[in-house]
Structures are given as structure tokens and as C-alpha cells.
Tab-separated table of C-alpha atoms in Angstrom:
chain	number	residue	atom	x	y	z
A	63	UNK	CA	-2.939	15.555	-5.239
A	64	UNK	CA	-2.483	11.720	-4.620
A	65	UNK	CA	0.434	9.743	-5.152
A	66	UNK	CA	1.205	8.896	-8.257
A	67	UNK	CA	1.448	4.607	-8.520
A	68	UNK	CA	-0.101	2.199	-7.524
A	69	UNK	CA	-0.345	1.300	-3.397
A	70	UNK	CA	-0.590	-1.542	-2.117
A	71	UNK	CA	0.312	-2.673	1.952
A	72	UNK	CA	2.457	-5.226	3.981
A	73	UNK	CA	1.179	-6.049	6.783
A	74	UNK	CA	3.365	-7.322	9.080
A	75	UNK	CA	1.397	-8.661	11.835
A	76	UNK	CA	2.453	-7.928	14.860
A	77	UNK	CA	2.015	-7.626	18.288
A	78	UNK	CA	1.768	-4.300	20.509
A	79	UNK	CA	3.521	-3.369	24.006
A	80	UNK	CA	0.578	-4.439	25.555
A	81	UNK	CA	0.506	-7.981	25.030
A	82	UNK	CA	-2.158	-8.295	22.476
A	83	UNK	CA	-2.888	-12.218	21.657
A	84	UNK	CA	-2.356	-13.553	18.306
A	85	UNK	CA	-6.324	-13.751	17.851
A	86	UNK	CA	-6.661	-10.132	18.729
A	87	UNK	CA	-3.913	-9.516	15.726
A	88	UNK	CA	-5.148	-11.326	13.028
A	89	UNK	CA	-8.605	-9.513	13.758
A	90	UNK	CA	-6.907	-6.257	13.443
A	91	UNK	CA	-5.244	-7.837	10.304
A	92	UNK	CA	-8.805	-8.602	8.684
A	93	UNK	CA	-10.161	-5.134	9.562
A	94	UNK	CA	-7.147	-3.451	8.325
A	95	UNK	CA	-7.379	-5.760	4.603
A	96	UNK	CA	-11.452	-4.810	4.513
A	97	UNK	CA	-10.383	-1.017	4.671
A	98	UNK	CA	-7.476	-1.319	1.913
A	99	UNK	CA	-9.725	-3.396	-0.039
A	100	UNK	CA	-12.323	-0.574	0.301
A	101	UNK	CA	-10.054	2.139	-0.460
A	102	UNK	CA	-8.483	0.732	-3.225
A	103	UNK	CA	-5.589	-0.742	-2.785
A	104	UNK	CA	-4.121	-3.570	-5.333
A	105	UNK	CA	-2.483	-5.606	-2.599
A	106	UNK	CA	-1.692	-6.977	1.136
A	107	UNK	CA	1.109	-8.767	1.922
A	108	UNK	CA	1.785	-10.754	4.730
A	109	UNK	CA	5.643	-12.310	6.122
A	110	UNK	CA	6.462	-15.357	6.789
A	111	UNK	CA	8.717	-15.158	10.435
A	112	UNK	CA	9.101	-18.317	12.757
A	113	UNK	CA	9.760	-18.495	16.614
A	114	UNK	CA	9.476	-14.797	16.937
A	115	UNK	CA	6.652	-13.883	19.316
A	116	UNK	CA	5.450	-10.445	18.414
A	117	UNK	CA	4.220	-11.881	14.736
A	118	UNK	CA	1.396	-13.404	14.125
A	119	UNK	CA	2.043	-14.504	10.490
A	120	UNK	CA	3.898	-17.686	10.701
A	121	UNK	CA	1.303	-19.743	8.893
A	122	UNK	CA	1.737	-17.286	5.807
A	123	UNK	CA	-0.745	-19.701	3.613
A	124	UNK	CA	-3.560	-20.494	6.676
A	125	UNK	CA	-3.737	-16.168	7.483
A	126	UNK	CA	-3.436	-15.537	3.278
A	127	UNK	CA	-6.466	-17.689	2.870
A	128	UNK	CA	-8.471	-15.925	6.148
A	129	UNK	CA	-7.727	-12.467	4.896
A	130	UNK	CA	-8.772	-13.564	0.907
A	131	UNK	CA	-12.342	-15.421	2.323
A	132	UNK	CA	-12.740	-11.876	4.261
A	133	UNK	CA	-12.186	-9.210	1.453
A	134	UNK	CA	-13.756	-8.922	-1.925
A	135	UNK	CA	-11.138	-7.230	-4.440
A	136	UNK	CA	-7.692	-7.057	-3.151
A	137	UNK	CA	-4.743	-9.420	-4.027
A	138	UNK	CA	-3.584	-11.452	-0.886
A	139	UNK	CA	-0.285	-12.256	-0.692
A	140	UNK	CA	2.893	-13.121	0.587
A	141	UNK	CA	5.662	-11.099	1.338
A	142	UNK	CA	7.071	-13.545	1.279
A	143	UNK	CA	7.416	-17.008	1.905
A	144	UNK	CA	11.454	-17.865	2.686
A	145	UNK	CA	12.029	-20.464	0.096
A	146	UNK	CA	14.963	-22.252	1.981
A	147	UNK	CA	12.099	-23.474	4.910
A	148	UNK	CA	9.897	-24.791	2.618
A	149	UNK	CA	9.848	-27.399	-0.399
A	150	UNK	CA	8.791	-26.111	-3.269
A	151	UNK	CA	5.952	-28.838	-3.639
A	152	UNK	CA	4.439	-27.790	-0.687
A	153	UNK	CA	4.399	-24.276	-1.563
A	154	UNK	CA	3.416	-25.317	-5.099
A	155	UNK	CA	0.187	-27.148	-3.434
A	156	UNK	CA	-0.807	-24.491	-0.937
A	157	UNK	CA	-0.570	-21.284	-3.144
A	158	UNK	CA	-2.211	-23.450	-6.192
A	159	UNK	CA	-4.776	-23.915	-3.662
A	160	UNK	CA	-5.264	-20.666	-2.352
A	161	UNK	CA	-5.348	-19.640	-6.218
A	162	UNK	CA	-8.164	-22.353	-6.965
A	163	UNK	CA	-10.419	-20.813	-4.190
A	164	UNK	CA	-9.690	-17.303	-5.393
A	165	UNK	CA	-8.767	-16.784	-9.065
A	166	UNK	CA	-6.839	-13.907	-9.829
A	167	UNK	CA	-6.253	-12.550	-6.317
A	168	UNK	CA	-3.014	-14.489	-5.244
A	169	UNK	CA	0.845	-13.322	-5.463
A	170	UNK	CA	3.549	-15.421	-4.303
A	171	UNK	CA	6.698	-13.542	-3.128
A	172	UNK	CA	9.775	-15.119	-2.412
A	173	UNK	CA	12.489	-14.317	-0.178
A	174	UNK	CA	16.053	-15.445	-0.510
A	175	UNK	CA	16.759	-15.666	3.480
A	176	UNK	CA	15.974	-18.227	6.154
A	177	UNK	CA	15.108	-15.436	8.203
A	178	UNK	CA	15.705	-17.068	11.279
A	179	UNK	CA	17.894	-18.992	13.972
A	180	UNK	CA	19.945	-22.521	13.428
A	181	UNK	CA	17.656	-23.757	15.910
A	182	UNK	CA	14.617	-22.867	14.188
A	183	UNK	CA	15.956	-24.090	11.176
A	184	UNK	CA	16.568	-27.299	12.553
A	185	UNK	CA	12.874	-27.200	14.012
A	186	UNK	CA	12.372	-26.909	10.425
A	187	UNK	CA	13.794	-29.668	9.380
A	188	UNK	CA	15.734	-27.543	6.980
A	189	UNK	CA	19.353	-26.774	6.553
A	190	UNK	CA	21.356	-23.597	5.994
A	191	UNK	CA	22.452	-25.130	2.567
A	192	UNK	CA	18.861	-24.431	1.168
A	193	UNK	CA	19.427	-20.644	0.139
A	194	UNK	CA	22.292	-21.728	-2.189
A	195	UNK	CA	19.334	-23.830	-4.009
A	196	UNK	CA	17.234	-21.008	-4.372
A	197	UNK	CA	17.144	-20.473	-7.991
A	198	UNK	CA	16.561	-24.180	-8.990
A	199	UNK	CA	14.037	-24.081	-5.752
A	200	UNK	CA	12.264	-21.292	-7.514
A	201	UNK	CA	12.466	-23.144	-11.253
A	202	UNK	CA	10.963	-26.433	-9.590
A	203	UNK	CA	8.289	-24.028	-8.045
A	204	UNK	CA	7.463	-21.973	-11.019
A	205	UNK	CA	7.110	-25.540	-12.771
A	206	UNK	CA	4.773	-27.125	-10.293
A	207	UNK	CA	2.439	-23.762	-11.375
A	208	UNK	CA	2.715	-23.776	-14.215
A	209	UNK	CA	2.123	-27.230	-17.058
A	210	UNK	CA	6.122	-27.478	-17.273
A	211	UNK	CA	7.244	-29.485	-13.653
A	212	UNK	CA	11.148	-29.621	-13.581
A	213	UNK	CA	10.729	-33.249	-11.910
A	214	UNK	CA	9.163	-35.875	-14.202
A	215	UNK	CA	6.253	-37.728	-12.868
A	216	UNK	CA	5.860	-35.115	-9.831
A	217	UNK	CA	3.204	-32.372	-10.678
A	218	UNK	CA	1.394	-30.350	-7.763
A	219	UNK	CA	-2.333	-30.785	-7.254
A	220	UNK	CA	-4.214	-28.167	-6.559
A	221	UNK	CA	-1.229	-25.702	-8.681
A	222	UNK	CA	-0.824	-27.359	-12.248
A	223	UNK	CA	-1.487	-24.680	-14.474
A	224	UNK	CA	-2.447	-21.790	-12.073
A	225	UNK	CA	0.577	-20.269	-13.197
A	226	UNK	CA	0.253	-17.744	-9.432
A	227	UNK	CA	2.317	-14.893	-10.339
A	228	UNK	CA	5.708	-14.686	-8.827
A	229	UNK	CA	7.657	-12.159	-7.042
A	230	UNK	CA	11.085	-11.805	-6.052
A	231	UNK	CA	11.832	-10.163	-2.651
A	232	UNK	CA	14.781	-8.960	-1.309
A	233	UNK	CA	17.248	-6.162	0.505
A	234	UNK	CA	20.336	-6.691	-1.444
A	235	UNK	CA	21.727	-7.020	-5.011
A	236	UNK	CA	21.291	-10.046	-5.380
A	237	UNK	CA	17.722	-10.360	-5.296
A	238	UNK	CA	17.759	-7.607	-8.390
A	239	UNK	CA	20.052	-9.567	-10.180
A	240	UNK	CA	18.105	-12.767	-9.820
A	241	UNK	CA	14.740	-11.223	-10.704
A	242	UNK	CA	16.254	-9.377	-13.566
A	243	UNK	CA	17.517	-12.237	-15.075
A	244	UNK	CA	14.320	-14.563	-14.618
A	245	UNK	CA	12.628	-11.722	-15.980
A	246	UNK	CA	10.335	-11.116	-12.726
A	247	UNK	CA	9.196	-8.390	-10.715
A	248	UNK	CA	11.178	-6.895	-8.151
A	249	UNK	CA	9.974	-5.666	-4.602
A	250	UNK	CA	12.465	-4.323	-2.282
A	251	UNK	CA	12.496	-4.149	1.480
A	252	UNK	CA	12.928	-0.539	1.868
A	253	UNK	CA	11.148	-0.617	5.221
A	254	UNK	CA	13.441	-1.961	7.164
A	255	UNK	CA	16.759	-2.274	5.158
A	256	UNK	CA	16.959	1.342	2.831
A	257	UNK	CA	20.748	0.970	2.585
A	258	UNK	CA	20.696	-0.301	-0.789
A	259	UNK	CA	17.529	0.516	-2.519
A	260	UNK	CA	18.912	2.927	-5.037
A	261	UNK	CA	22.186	0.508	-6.217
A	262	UNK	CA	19.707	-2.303	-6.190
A	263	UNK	CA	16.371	-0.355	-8.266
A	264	UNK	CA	19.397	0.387	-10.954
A	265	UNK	CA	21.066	-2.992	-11.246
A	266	UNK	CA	16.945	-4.727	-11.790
A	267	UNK	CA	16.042	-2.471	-14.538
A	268	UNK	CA	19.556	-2.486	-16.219
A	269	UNK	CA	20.133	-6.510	-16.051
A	270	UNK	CA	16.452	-7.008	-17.038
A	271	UNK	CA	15.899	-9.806	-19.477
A	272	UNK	CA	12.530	-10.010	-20.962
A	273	UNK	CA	13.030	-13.041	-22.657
A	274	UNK	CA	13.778	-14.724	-18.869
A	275	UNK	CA	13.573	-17.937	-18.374
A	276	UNK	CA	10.509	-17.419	-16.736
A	277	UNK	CA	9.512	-14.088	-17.767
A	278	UNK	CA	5.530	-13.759	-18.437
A	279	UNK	CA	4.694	-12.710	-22.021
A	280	UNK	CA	5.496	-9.558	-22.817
A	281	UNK	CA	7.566	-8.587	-19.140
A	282	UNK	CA	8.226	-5.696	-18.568
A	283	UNK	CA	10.461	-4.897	-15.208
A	284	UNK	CA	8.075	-3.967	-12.162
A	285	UNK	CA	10.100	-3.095	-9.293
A	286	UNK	CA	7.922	-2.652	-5.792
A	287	UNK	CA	9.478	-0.136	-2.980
A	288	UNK	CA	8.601	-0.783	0.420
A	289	UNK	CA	8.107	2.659	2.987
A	290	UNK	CA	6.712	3.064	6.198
A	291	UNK	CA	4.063	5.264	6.464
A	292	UNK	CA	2.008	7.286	9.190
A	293	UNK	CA	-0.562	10.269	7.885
A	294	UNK	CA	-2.645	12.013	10.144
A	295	UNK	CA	-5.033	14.944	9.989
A	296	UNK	CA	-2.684	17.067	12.284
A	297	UNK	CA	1.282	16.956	12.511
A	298	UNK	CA	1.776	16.291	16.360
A	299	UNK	CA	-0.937	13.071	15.975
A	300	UNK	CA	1.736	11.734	13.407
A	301	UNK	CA	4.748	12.091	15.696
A	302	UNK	CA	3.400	10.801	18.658
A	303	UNK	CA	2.847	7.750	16.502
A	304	UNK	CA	5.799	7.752	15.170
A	305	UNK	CA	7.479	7.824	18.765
A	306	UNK	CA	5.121	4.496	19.747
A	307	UNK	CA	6.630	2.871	16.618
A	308	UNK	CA	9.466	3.738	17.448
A	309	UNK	CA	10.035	2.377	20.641
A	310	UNK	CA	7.738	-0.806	19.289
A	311	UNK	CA	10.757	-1.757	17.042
A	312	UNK	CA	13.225	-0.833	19.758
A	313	UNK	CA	11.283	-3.848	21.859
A	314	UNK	CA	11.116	-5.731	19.069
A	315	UNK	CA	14.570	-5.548	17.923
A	316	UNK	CA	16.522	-4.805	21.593
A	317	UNK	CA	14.537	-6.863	24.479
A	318	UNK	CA	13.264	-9.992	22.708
A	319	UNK	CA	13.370	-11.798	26.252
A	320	UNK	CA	11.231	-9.367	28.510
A	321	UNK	CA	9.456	-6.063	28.186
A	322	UNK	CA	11.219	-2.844	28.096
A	323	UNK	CA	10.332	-0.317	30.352
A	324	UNK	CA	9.241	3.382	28.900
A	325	UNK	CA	12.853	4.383	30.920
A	326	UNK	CA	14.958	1.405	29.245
A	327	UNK	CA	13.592	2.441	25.415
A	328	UNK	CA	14.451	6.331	26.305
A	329	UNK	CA	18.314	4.847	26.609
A	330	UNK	CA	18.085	2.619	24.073
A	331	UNK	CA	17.534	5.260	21.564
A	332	UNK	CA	21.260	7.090	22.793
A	333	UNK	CA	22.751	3.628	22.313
A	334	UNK	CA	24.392	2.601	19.016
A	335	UNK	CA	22.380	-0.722	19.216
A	336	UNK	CA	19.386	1.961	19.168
A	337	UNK	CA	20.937	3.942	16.945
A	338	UNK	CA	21.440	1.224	14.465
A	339	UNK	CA	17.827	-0.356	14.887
A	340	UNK	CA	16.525	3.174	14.381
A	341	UNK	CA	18.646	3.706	11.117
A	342	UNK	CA	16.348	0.594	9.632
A	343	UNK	CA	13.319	2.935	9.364
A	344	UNK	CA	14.910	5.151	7.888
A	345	UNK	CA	12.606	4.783	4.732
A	346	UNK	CA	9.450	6.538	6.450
A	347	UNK	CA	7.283	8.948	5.771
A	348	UNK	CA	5.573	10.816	8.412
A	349	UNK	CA	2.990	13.583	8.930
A	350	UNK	CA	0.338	15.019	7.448
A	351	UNK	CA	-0.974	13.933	3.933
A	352	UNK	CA	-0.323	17.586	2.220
A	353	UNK	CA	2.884	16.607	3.487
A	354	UNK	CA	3.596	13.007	3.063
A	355	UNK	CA	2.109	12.507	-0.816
A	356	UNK	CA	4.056	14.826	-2.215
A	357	UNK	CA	7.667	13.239	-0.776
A	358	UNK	CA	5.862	9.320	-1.944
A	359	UNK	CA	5.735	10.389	-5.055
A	360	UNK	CA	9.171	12.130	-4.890
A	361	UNK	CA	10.748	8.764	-3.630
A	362	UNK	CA	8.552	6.663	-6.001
A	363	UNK	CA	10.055	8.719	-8.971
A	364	UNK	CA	13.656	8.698	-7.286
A	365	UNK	CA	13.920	4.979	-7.360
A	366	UNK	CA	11.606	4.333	-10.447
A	367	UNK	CA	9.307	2.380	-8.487
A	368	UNK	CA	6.161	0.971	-10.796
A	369	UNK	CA	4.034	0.183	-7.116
A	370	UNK	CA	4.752	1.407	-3.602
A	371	UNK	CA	3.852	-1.418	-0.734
A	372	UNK	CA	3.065	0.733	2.554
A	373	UNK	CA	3.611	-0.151	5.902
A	374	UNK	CA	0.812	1.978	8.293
A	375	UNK	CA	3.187	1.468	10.977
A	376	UNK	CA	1.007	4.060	13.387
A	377	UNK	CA	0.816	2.036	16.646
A	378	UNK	CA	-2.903	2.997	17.283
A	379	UNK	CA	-5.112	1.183	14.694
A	380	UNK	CA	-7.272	3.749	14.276
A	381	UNK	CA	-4.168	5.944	13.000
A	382	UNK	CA	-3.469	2.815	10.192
A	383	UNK	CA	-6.958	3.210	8.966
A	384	UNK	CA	-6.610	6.725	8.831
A	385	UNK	CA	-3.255	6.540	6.982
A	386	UNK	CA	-5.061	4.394	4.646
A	387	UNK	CA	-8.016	6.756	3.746
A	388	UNK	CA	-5.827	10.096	3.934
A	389	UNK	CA	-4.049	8.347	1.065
A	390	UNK	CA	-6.201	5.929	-0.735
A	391	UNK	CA	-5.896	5.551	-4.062
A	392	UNK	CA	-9.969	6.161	-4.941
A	393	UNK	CA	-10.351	9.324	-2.692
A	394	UNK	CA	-9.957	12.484	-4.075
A	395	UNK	CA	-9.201	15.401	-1.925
């Protein structure tokens, strides 16, 4: 049995508890890509996050293009750039770039949210005021890639006419709304925000408008869910890694300033701060893979997903890898 759509993974690339440098993460990133893009896989997607220290993906387009030169097959992508820290020029002219070195391997999601701090927004040079612009931001960007710019005179070179398929991200209605009435596929953060999945894979496919404004030719709706994953060849493997995740996003989410001590994440996890960041993974799957494929393809037919987009949240690498072949797409069992 394997699961039953498409797979594809976000990699969110991070560090681990014990202070691994940015170099030795997007090393692990490239290694992790070559064995998706081995396996199968249609896509990797990377974040865009700013002044956080335990991610390594900040320069979305410079680690898209380092991943893409290092695979063969695979779709490279962004999940996603946060439109409000960026103009859509410069997005235009570094995706329309990435998609002039490799044709037909680039996606461009799009996220709503700052995702950050006021100060880092100011660091920016952006204001808070940019996520109210987000759907002309995203009809000025869809112009610069395509042979229709919104702004006379002002066309985006490399990106004219590489028409880089667009994706709408998001953990809330209102992403689903937006993308079903562009006419655009939808991927929802499920990994880290489950609350609304359900109410949100309901209101895309109901409000979707093929005839969008910029709906491809014959669109279709394509919604994306987002899990966690961690398979195994042995149950107690998986929960052990489970555990390190675990207390990885506890750090992560709890002790930003300093390192937690194995007694500090213990309490954490009897604290309602704990509690709550725990409730964000909520949307993971966990064990072996006679185990884990059939509930993927319970969830992926629960929310009508088209794609699933895996997180191999194991903290060991070698346990991602493995949770990568146990459920590859071209392995049969």
C-alpha cells in the first residue's frame, strides 16, 4: 500500500539542540532534496523566516537556487515568500530568474503574513500596512511573470513571460477565499496551525472560480495539506523521535533567548504555554509505515487534499531519510 497523492516536502530548515551552524543545515538541506528527488517526490519547499536563529532559510531565492543546481527532477520552491517584505518586482526578477536557469522546476508560494516582529519589519524597510496590499501585490506580481505588467513601462527582466506558477499559502480562511477566487491552488499549513484545515479545504473548493482572474487554462482547484511526518522500521524508533521533536519546537517556540535544559522542556510540556505549542503539531503522523500510510491517505481523503507536503520532522537525519524511503512515492513494498 502507498499513499494515495502525490508527496511532496517542506523543508523548514532548521537548526538542532546542538548548535548546528547554518552551513551544516543547508548541507543537510541538499542531502535531504537529493533523496526526495531520488525517491520521487514532486516538490521541496523552503520558508522564508527573518531574525529567527534556528532557520536557515532566510534567503528563500539564494537556498531555492542551491538546492535546484544540486537535484535533477524535483520542483524547488518556496513555501513561501511573505509578500508584505518584499516588492513584487524583486520577487518578479529573482523567481523569473531562478525559472530561466531551471525551466519547469520552480513554484512560487505566497504567504499572506509578515511573519515576523515590528522591528524586523522595520529592518525591512517594510510596513505593517503591506498585508492589506496583498492581492494587488500578488496581481502586480503575477503581471511581472507573465506578458501582462499591471504598471506601464515597468516589466521584470529575467520574469517576462515565465509565467512561474503561483501558489497561495495560508492557515486561515482567508487564504482559501483569496485563492479560490483568483482561481489558484491552495496549500494549507496544517503542520503547525491544524485548527482550521477542514472549514478552510471546504470554503477553497466551494468559492472556486475557474474563470479567476488569474486562473491558468483550464484550473481546476488543487488544494495542498501540510502534515508532519516520522516513519520508522520499528514503533519505539518513531517515538523517541517524536519526543526530540518535540522538545525541538518547545525550544524553538518557549526559550528563544537561551537553551533549555532536558529538566526545563520536561515542565514545559505540563505548562499551558507547552500545552498550547504542543497542540500546533497536532497534524502528525507517527510510527511505523504499515501504520502511518494508511491514516495519510485517510486524512488526504478527509480534507480532499489533491498533494500532501510532508514535514520529516524526525530530529536524527538519518530518521528523515528513512521517512522518505519508507514512504516514497516510486517504492513499492
Amino acid at each position: 500500500m502507498n499513499v494515495n497523492v502525490p508527496l511532496s516536502i517542506l523543508d523548514l530548515a532548521r537548526t538542532t539542540l546542538n548548535e548546528v551552524t547554518p552551513a551544516d543545515v543547508i548541507a543537510r538541506s541538499v542531502r535531504l532534496a537529493q533523496t526526495a528527488d531520488r525517491l520521487g517526490y514532486v516538490r521541496v519547499w523552503y520558508p522564508e523566516h527573518h531574525n529567527m536563529n534556528p532557520i536557515a532559510s532566510s534567503a528563500t531565492a539564494l537556498l531555492i537556487q542551491h538546492i535546484a543546481a544540486n537535484t535533477h527532477r524535483i520542483r524547488v520552491g518556496a513555501g513561501g515568500i511573505m509578500l508584505p517584505n518584499r516588492p513584487p518586482l524583486i520577487v518578479a526578477e529573482q523567481f523569473g530568474t531562478l525559472e530561466t536557469l531551471y525551466p519547469g522546476r520552480i513554484d512560487l508560494g505566497l504567504g499572506c503574513a509578515p511573519g515576523t516582529d515590528p522591528a524586523t519589519m522595520w529592518a525591512l524597510r517594510r510596513d505593517a500596512h503591506q498585508a492589506d496590499r496583498f492581492p494587488e501585490n500578488v496581481m502586480e506580481l503575477h503581471g511581472y511573470l507573465s506578458d501582462h505588467s499591471c504598471i506601464p513601462g515597468v516589466e521584470a527582466y529575467p520574469g517576462k513571460g515565465t509565467n512561474v506558477p503561483l501558489v497561495i499559502l495560508g492557515s486561515s480562511l482567508y487564504g482559501a477565499q483569496f485563492a479560490a477566487q483568483m482561481g489558484l491552488p491552495y496549500s494549507f499549513a496544517s503542520h503547525l496551525a491544524p485548527a482550521m484545515l477542514q472549514q478552510a479545504a471546504q470554503v477553497y473548493r466551494s468559492g472556486f472560480n475557474p474563470q479567476g482572474p488569474l486562473a491558468p487554462p483550464n484550473a481546476r482547484p488543487y488544494f495542498i495539506a501540510a502534515a508532519n511526518v516520522i516513519v520508522s522500521d520499528d514503533q519505539n524508533t518513531a517515538d523517541l523521535q517524536h519526543h526530540l521533536a518535540e522538545d525541538l519546537w518547545l525550544q524553538s517556540s518557549l526559550g528563544r533567548q537561551r537553551l533549555l535544559s532536558a529538566e526545563e522542556l520536561a515542565v514545559a510540556r505540563r505548562t499551558p504555554q507547552g500545552i498550547q505549542a504542543l497542540a500546533m503539531l497536532e497534524c502528525s503522523f507517527v510510527g511505523t509505515r504499515e501504520t502511518v500510510v494508511p491514516r495519510l491517505n485517510a486524512f488526504a481523503q478527509q480534507v480532499q487534499a489533491d498533494e500532501l507536503i510532508l514535514v520529516a520532522m524526525a530530529y536524527n537525519e538519518q530518521q528523515k531519510h528513512r521517512t522518505l524511503e519508507l514512504l516514497a512515492p516510486n517504492i513499492q513494498y
